Every structure is written in structure tokens, then in C-alpha cells.
Coordinates of N, CA, C and O in Angstrom, one line a residue:
M1257 N -37.1 6.9 14.2 CA -36.4 6.1 13.1 C -36.1 7.0 12.0 O -37.0 7.7 11.4
R1258 N -35.1 7.0 11.3 CA -34.8 7.7 10.1 C -35.3 7.1 8.9 O -35.4 5.9 8.6
K1259 N -35.5 8.0 7.9 CA -35.8 7.6 6.6 C -34.6 6.9 5.8 O -33.5 7.3 6.2
K1260 N -34.9 6.1 4.9 CA -33.8 5.5 4.1 C -33.4 6.7 3.2 O -34.1 7.6 2.9
A1261 N -32.1 6.7 2.8 CA -31.6 7.7 2.0 C -32.3 7.8 0.6 O -32.5 9.0 0.1
S1262 N -32.8 6.6 0.2 CA -33.5 6.9 -1.2 C -34.9 7.5 -1.0 O -35.4 7.9 -2.1
D1263 N -35.3 7.5 0.2 CA -36.7 8.3 0.5 C -36.4 9.7 0.8 O -37.4 10.5 1.1
M1264 N -35.2 10.2 1.0 CA -35.0 11.6 1.4 C -34.6 12.5 0.3 O -34.1 12.0 -0.9
S1265 N -34.9 13.7 0.4 CA -34.5 14.9 -0.6 C -32.9 15.0 -0.5 O -32.5 14.7 0.5
I1266 N -32.5 15.7 -1.4 CA -31.0 16.1 -1.2 C -30.8 16.9 -0.1 O -29.9 16.7 0.6
F1267 N -31.7 17.8 0.2 CA -31.5 18.6 1.3 C -31.7 17.8 2.7 O -30.7 18.1 3.6
E1268 N -32.5 16.9 2.7 CA -32.6 16.2 3.9 C -31.3 15.2 4.2 O -30.8 15.0 5.3
M1269 N -30.8 14.8 3.0 CA -29.5 13.9 3.0 C -28.3 14.7 3.6 O -27.6 14.4 4.5
V1270 N -28.2 16.0 3.0 CA -27.1 16.9 3.5 C -27.3 17.3 4.9 O -26.4 17.3 5.7
K1271 N -28.6 17.6 5.3 CA -28.8 17.9 6.8 C -28.6 16.9 7.7 O -27.9 17.1 8.7
T1272 N -28.9 15.7 7.4 CA -28.7 14.5 8.1 C -27.2 14.2 8.3 O -26.7 13.9 9.4
G1273 N -26.5 14.4 7.2 CA -25.1 14.1 7.2 C -24.4 15.1 8.2 O -23.4 14.7 8.9
L1274 N -24.8 16.4 8.1 CA -24.2 17.5 8.9 C -24.5 17.2 10.4 O -23.7 17.3 11.3
E1275 N -25.7 16.8 10.5 CA -26.2 16.5 12.0 C -25.3 15.4 12.6 O -24.8 15.3 13.6
D1276 N -25.0 14.2 11.7 CA -24.3 13.2 12.2 C -22.8 13.5 12.4 O -22.1 13.1 13.4
S1277 N -22.3 14.5 11.6 CA -20.9 15.0 11.6 C -20.8 15.6 13.0 O -19.8 15.5 13.7
I1278 N -21.8 16.6 13.3 CA -21.7 17.4 14.6 C -21.8 16.5 15.8 O -21.1 16.5 16.7
A1279 N -22.7 15.4 15.6 CA -22.8 14.5 16.8 C -21.6 13.6 16.9 O -21.0 13.4 18.1
Y1280 N -20.9 13.3 16.0 CA -19.6 12.6 16.0 C -18.5 13.5 16.6 O -17.7 13.0 17.4
S1281 N -18.4 14.7 16.2 CA -17.4 15.6 16.8 C -17.6 15.9 18.2 O -16.6 16.1 18.9
R1282 N -19.0 15.8 18.7 CA -19.1 15.9 20.1 C -18.8 14.6 20.9 O -19.0 14.6 22.1
G1283 N -18.7 13.4 20.2 CA -18.3 12.1 20.8 C -19.5 11.5 21.1 O -19.4 10.6 22.0
E1284 N -20.6 11.9 20.7 CA -21.9 11.2 20.9 C -21.9 9.9 20.3 O -21.4 9.8 19.2
K1285 N -22.6 8.8 20.9 CA -22.6 7.6 20.4 C -23.4 7.5 19.1 O -24.5 8.0 19.1
M1286 N -22.9 6.8 18.1 CA -23.5 7.0 16.8 C -23.4 5.5 16.3 O -22.7 4.6 16.8
S1287 N -24.4 5.2 15.3 CA -24.5 3.9 14.8 C -23.7 3.7 13.4 O -23.7 2.7 12.8
L1288 N -22.9 4.7 13.0 CA -22.3 4.7 11.8 C -20.8 4.1 12.0 O -20.2 4.3 13.2
V1289 N -20.4 3.5 11.0 CA -18.9 3.0 11.1 C -18.0 3.9 10.5 O -18.2 4.3 9.3
T1290 N -16.8 4.1 11.1 CA -15.8 5.1 10.7 C -14.6 4.1 10.4 O -14.3 3.2 11.2
A1291 N -13.7 4.6 9.5 CA -12.5 3.9 9.3 C -11.5 5.0 8.9 O -11.9 6.0 8.4
R1292 N -10.2 4.8 9.3 CA -9.2 5.7 9.0 C -8.5 5.3 7.8 O -8.2 4.0 7.5
V1293 N -8.3 6.1 6.9 CA -7.7 5.7 5.6 C -6.2 6.1 5.7 O -5.8 7.1 6.2
P1294 N -5.4 5.1 5.5 CA -3.9 5.1 5.6 C -3.4 6.4 4.7 O -3.9 6.6 3.6
A1295 N -2.3 7.1 5.3 CA -1.6 8.0 4.4 C -1.0 7.3 3.4 O -0.8 6.3 3.2
P1296 N -0.9 8.2 2.2 CA -0.1 7.6 1.1 C 1.3 7.2 1.4 O 1.9 7.7 2.2
P1297 N 1.8 6.3 0.6 CA 3.1 5.7 0.9 C 4.1 6.9 0.7 O 3.9 7.7 -0.1
P1298 N 5.2 6.9 1.4 CA 6.2 7.9 1.1 C 6.9 7.7 -0.3 O 7.1 6.7 -0.7
P1299 N 7.5 8.9 -0.8 CA 8.1 8.7 -2.1 C 9.5 8.0 -1.7 O 10.0 8.1 -0.6
M1300 N 10.1 7.4 -2.9 CA 11.5 6.7 -2.6 C 12.2 7.1 -3.7 O 11.8 6.9 -5.0
D1301 N 13.4 7.4 -3.6 CA 14.4 7.8 -4.6 C 15.2 6.5 -4.9 O 15.0 5.5 -4.3
A1302 N 16.0 6.6 -5.9 CA 16.8 5.5 -6.4 C 17.6 4.8 -5.2 O 17.8 3.6 -5.1
K1303 N 18.3 5.8 -4.5 CA 19.1 5.3 -3.4 C 18.5 4.4 -2.4 O 19.0 3.5 -1.9
R1304 N 17.3 4.7 -2.0 CA 16.7 4.1 -1.1 C 16.1 2.7 -1.6 O 16.1 1.6 -0.8
V1305 N 15.7 2.7 -2.8 CA 15.3 1.4 -3.5 C 16.6 0.4 -3.4 O 16.5 -0.7 -3.0
I1306 N 17.6 0.9 -3.8 CA 19.0 0.0 -3.8 C 19.1 -0.4 -2.3 O 19.6 -1.5 -2.1
Q1307 N 19.0 0.6 -1.4 CA 19.4 0.2 0.1 C 18.4 -0.9 0.6 O 18.8 -1.9 1.2
I1308 N 17.1 -0.9 0.1 CA 16.1 -2.0 0.4 C 16.6 -3.2 0.0 O 16.7 -4.2 0.6
R1309 N 17.0 -3.2 -1.3 CA 17.3 -4.5 -2.0 C 18.6 -5.1 -1.4 O 18.6 -6.2 -1.1
K1310 N 19.4 -4.2 -1.2 CA 20.8 -4.7 -0.6 C 20.7 -5.1 0.8 O 21.3 -6.1 1.2
R1311 N 19.8 -4.6 1.5 CA 19.6 -5.1 2.9 C 18.9 -6.5 2.9 O 19.2 -7.3 3.8
L1312 N 18.2 -6.7 1.7 CA 17.6 -8.0 1.8 C 18.7 -9.0 1.0 O 18.4 -10.2 1.0
N1313 N 19.7 -8.5 0.5 CA 20.7 -9.4 0.1 C 20.4 -10.1 -1.2 O 20.6 -11.3 -1.3
M1314 N 19.5 -9.4 -2.1 CA 19.0 -9.9 -3.2 C 19.6 -9.3 -4.5 O 19.9 -8.1 -4.4
S1315 N 19.7 -10.1 -5.6 CA 20.0 -9.6 -6.9 C 18.7 -8.7 -7.4 O 17.7 -8.9 -6.9
Q1316 N 19.0 -8.0 -8.4 CA 17.9 -7.2 -8.9 C 16.8 -8.2 -9.5 O 15.6 -8.1 -9.3
G1317 N 17.4 -9.3 -10.2 CA 16.3 -10.2 -10.7 C 15.4 -10.9 -9.6 O 14.3 -11.2 -9.7
L1318 N 16.0 -11.4 -8.5 CA 15.3 -12.0 -7.3 C 14.5 -11.0 -6.7 O 13.2 -11.3 -6.3
F1319 N 15.0 -9.7 -6.4 CA 14.1 -8.7 -5.8 C 13.0 -8.4 -6.8 O 11.8 -8.3 -6.4
A1320 N 13.2 -8.4 -8.1 CA 12.0 -8.1 -9.0 C 11.0 -9.3 -9.0 O 9.8 -9.0 -8.9
A1321 N 11.5 -10.5 -8.8 CA 10.6 -11.6 -8.7 C 9.8 -11.6 -7.5 O 8.6 -11.8 -7.5
A1322 N 10.5 -11.2 -6.3 CA 9.8 -11.1 -5.0 C 8.6 -10.1 -5.1 O 7.6 -10.2 -4.4
L1323 N 8.8 -8.9 -5.9 CA 7.9 -8.0 -6.0 C 6.9 -8.1 -7.0 O 5.9 -7.3 -7.3
N1324 N 7.1 -9.1 -7.8 CA 6.2 -9.4 -9.0 C 6.3 -8.2 -10.1 O 5.3 -7.8 -10.7
V1325 N 7.6 -7.7 -10.3 CA 7.7 -6.7 -11.4 C 8.9 -7.2 -12.2 O 9.6 -8.3 -11.9
S1326 N 9.1 -6.7 -13.3 CA 10.3 -7.1 -14.1 C 11.6 -6.6 -13.6 O 11.6 -5.5 -13.0
P1327 N 12.6 -7.2 -13.9 CA 14.0 -6.8 -13.6 C 14.3 -5.4 -14.1 O 14.9 -4.5 -13.5
K1328 N 13.8 -5.2 -15.3 CA 13.9 -3.8 -16.0 C 13.3 -2.7 -15.1 O 13.8 -1.6 -15.1
T1329 N 12.2 -3.0 -14.5 CA 11.4 -2.0 -13.7 C 12.4 -1.7 -12.5 O 12.6 -0.5 -12.2
V1330 N 12.9 -2.7 -12.0 CA 13.8 -2.6 -10.7 C 15.0 -1.7 -11.1 O 15.5 -0.8 -10.5
Q1331 N 15.6 -2.0 -12.3 CA 16.8 -1.4 -12.9 C 16.4 0.2 -13.1 O 17.1 1.1 -12.6
G1332 N 15.2 0.4 -13.7 CA 14.7 1.9 -13.8 C 14.7 2.6 -12.5 O 15.1 3.7 -12.4
W1333 N 14.2 1.8 -11.5 CA 13.9 2.5 -10.1 C 15.3 2.9 -9.6 O 15.5 4.0 -9.1
E1334 N 16.2 1.9 -9.7 CA 17.6 2.1 -9.2 C 18.4 3.2 -9.9 O 19.3 3.7 -9.3
Q1335 N 18.2 3.3 -11.2 CA 19.0 4.3 -11.9 C 18.3 5.6 -12.0 O 18.8 6.7 -12.6
G1336 N 17.1 5.7 -11.3 CA 16.5 7.0 -11.3 C 15.7 7.3 -12.7 O 15.2 8.5 -12.8
L1337 N 15.5 6.4 -13.5 CA 14.9 6.7 -14.7 C 13.3 6.5 -14.7 O 12.7 7.0 -15.5
R1338 N 12.9 5.6 -13.7 CA 11.5 5.5 -13.4 C 11.2 5.6 -12.0 O 12.1 5.5 -11.1
K1339 N 10.0 6.1 -11.6 CA 9.6 6.3 -10.2 C 8.4 5.2 -9.9 O 7.7 4.9 -10.8
P1340 N 8.6 4.5 -8.8 CA 7.6 3.4 -8.5 C 6.2 3.9 -8.5 O 6.0 5.1 -7.9
S1341 N 5.2 3.3 -8.9 CA 3.7 3.8 -8.8 C 3.5 3.7 -7.3 O 4.1 3.2 -6.5
N1342 N 2.2 4.3 -7.0 CA 1.8 4.3 -5.5 C 1.7 2.9 -5.0 O 2.0 2.7 -3.8
A1343 N 1.2 1.9 -5.8 CA 1.1 0.4 -5.3 C 2.4 0.0 -5.2 O 2.7 -0.8 -4.1
S1344 N 3.3 0.3 -6.0 CA 4.8 -0.3 -5.9 C 5.4 0.4 -4.6 O 6.2 -0.2 -3.9
L1345 N 5.1 1.7 -4.3 CA 5.7 2.4 -3.2 C 5.2 1.8 -1.9 O 5.9 1.5 -1.0
R1346 N 3.9 1.4 -2.0 CA 3.2 0.7 -0.7 C 4.1 -0.6 -0.5 O 4.2 -1.1 0.6
L1347 N 4.2 -1.3 -1.6 CA 4.8 -2.7 -1.5 C 6.4 -2.6 -0.9 O 6.8 -3.3 -0.1
L1348 N 7.0 -1.6 -1.5 CA 8.4 -1.2 -1.1 C 8.4 -1.0 0.5 O 9.4 -1.4 1.1
Q1349 N 7.4 -0.1 0.8 CA 7.3 0.3 2.3 C 7.1 -0.9 3.1 O 7.9 -1.0 4.2
F1350 N 6.3 -1.8 2.7 CA 6.1 -3.0 3.4 C 7.3 -3.9 3.4 O 7.7 -4.4 4.6
V1351 N 7.9 -4.0 2.5 CA 9.2 -4.8 2.2 C 10.3 -4.3 3.3 O 11.0 -5.1 3.9
E1352 N 10.3 -2.9 3.2 CA 11.3 -2.3 4.0 C 11.0 -2.6 5.6 O 12.1 -2.8 6.3
R1353 N 9.8 -2.5 6.0 CA 9.4 -2.7 7.4 C 9.3 -4.3 7.7 O 9.5 -4.5 8.9
H1354 N 9.2 -5.1 6.7 CA 9.0 -6.6 7.2 C 9.7 -7.4 6.2 O 9.1 -8.1 5.4
P1355 N 11.1 -7.4 6.2 CA 11.9 -8.1 5.3 C 11.6 -9.6 5.4 O 11.9 -10.4 4.4
Q1356 N 11.3 -10.1 6.6 CA 11.0 -11.5 6.9 C 10.0 -12.0 6.0 O 10.0 -13.2 5.6
A1357 N 9.0 -11.2 5.7 CA 7.8 -11.7 5.0 C 8.4 -11.9 3.4 O 7.9 -13.1 2.8
V1358 N 9.2 -11.1 3.0 CA 9.7 -11.2 1.8 C 10.6 -12.6 1.7 O 10.5 -13.4 0.8
Y1359 N 11.4 -12.9 2.7 CA 12.1 -14.0 2.7 C 11.3 -15.3 2.8 O 11.5 -16.2 2.0
A1360 N 10.1 -15.1 3.4 CA 9.2 -16.3 3.5 C 8.5 -16.5 2.1 O 8.4 -17.6 1.7
M1361 N 8.2 -15.6 1.4 CA 7.5 -15.6 0.1 C 8.5 -16.2 -0.8 O 8.2 -17.1 -1.7
V1362 N 9.9 -15.8 -0.8 CA 10.8 -16.3 -1.8 C 11.1 -17.7 -1.5 O 11.2 -18.5 -2.3
S1363 N 11.1 -18.0 -0.2 CA 11.4 -19.5 0.2 C 10.3 -20.4 -0.2 O 10.5 -21.5 -0.7
E1364 N 9.1 -19.9 -0.2 CA 7.9 -20.7 -0.4 C 8.0 -21.1 -2.0 O 7.6 -22.2 -2.5
G1365 N 8.5 -20.2 -2.8 CA 8.4 -20.4 -4.2 C 9.6 -21.1 -4.7 O 9.8 -21.7 -5.9
S1366 N 10.7 -21.4 -3.8 CA 11.9 -22.0 -4.2 C 11.8 -23.5 -4.4 O 12.6 -24.1 -5.1
H1367 N 10.8 -24.0 -4.0 CA 10.6 -25.6 -4.3 C 9.8 -25.8 -5.4 O 9.6 -27.1 -5.6
S1368 N 9.6 -24.8 -6.3 CA 8.9 -25.2 -7.5 C 10.0 -25.7 -8.7 O 11.2 -25.4 -8.4
H1369 N 9.6 -26.2 -9.7 CA 10.5 -26.7 -10.6 C 11.2 -25.5 -11.4 O 12.3 -25.6 -11.7
A1370 N 10.5 -24.3 -11.7 CA 10.9 -23.3 -12.5 C 11.4 -22.2 -11.4 O 10.5 -21.9 -10.6
S1371 N 12.5 -21.5 -11.7 CA 12.8 -20.2 -10.9 C 11.9 -19.2 -11.2 O 11.3 -19.0 -12.4
P1372 N 11.5 -18.1 -10.5 CA 10.6 -17.1 -10.7 C 11.2 -16.2 -11.9 O 12.3 -16.0 -11.8
R1373 N 10.2 -15.9 -12.8 CA 10.6 -15.1 -14.0 C 11.8 -15.6 -14.7 O 12.6 -14.7 -15.2
G1374 N 12.1 -17.0 -14.7 CA 13.3 -17.4 -15.4 C 14.6 -17.1 -14.8 O 15.7 -17.3 -15.5
Q1375 N 14.7 -16.5 -13.6 CA 15.9 -16.2 -13.0 C 16.4 -17.4 -12.2 O 15.8 -18.2 -11.8
T1376 N 17.7 -17.4 -12.2 CA 18.5 -18.5 -11.4 C 19.3 -18.0 -10.4 O 19.6 -16.8 -10.3

């Protein structure tokens, strides 16, 4: 049975980590959990943002409301004045791959009294 990390010296922790890494590389059964980190979202230029929005047949205002950003942000992306953050890039990637999810979100909000972000 292994010691707890809190009971190990730094050398013992590094040694144990290296041993685990070697065992994992050999395909030996291990008790640790591994997860794959997704690749960062791909960059998007203004043209691609416009293509995504037009494919959804949405105005800039409705597209902005669906993404929970301001219409000025969408305008900035589409004019090439601003670049989407990594979080926005991931959302745009999702929207591009799963447009039906966006339609479902927009239709869920359409039965409220006020339109999203004051848009009509």
C-alpha cells in the first residue's frame, strides 16, 4: 500500500509519479483516472462568424441574444474589430456544429413577455 502524498517527501512524490507514468505507458492496469483535455477552439475570422449567423438565419440582435453577448460584440466580430474570446470561440464552434440546439434555446425563450436583450 502506498503512502499518502502528505506523508511523502518531494523526492518520493516525483519518483512515484514517474513510476506511475512508466506503468501507464506500458499499458499496465492502474488505479488512477485519466481524462483527455479537449483541444482549444479553432480561431474564427469575421467572415466565418457572419457565415454561422447567416446559416442560422438570425439578425445580429437575435444571434447576440442566443449567445448571451451584446449586439455590439457581434458587430465587432463581424467587422473584424474584435476577436471572440476562447469561451466565445467554443460557443461559436458548438453553434456551428449544433444549430438545432440554438433554435431550441431561442424558441424556449420566445414565450416570455419580454424579448431577449430588448430585441424584437
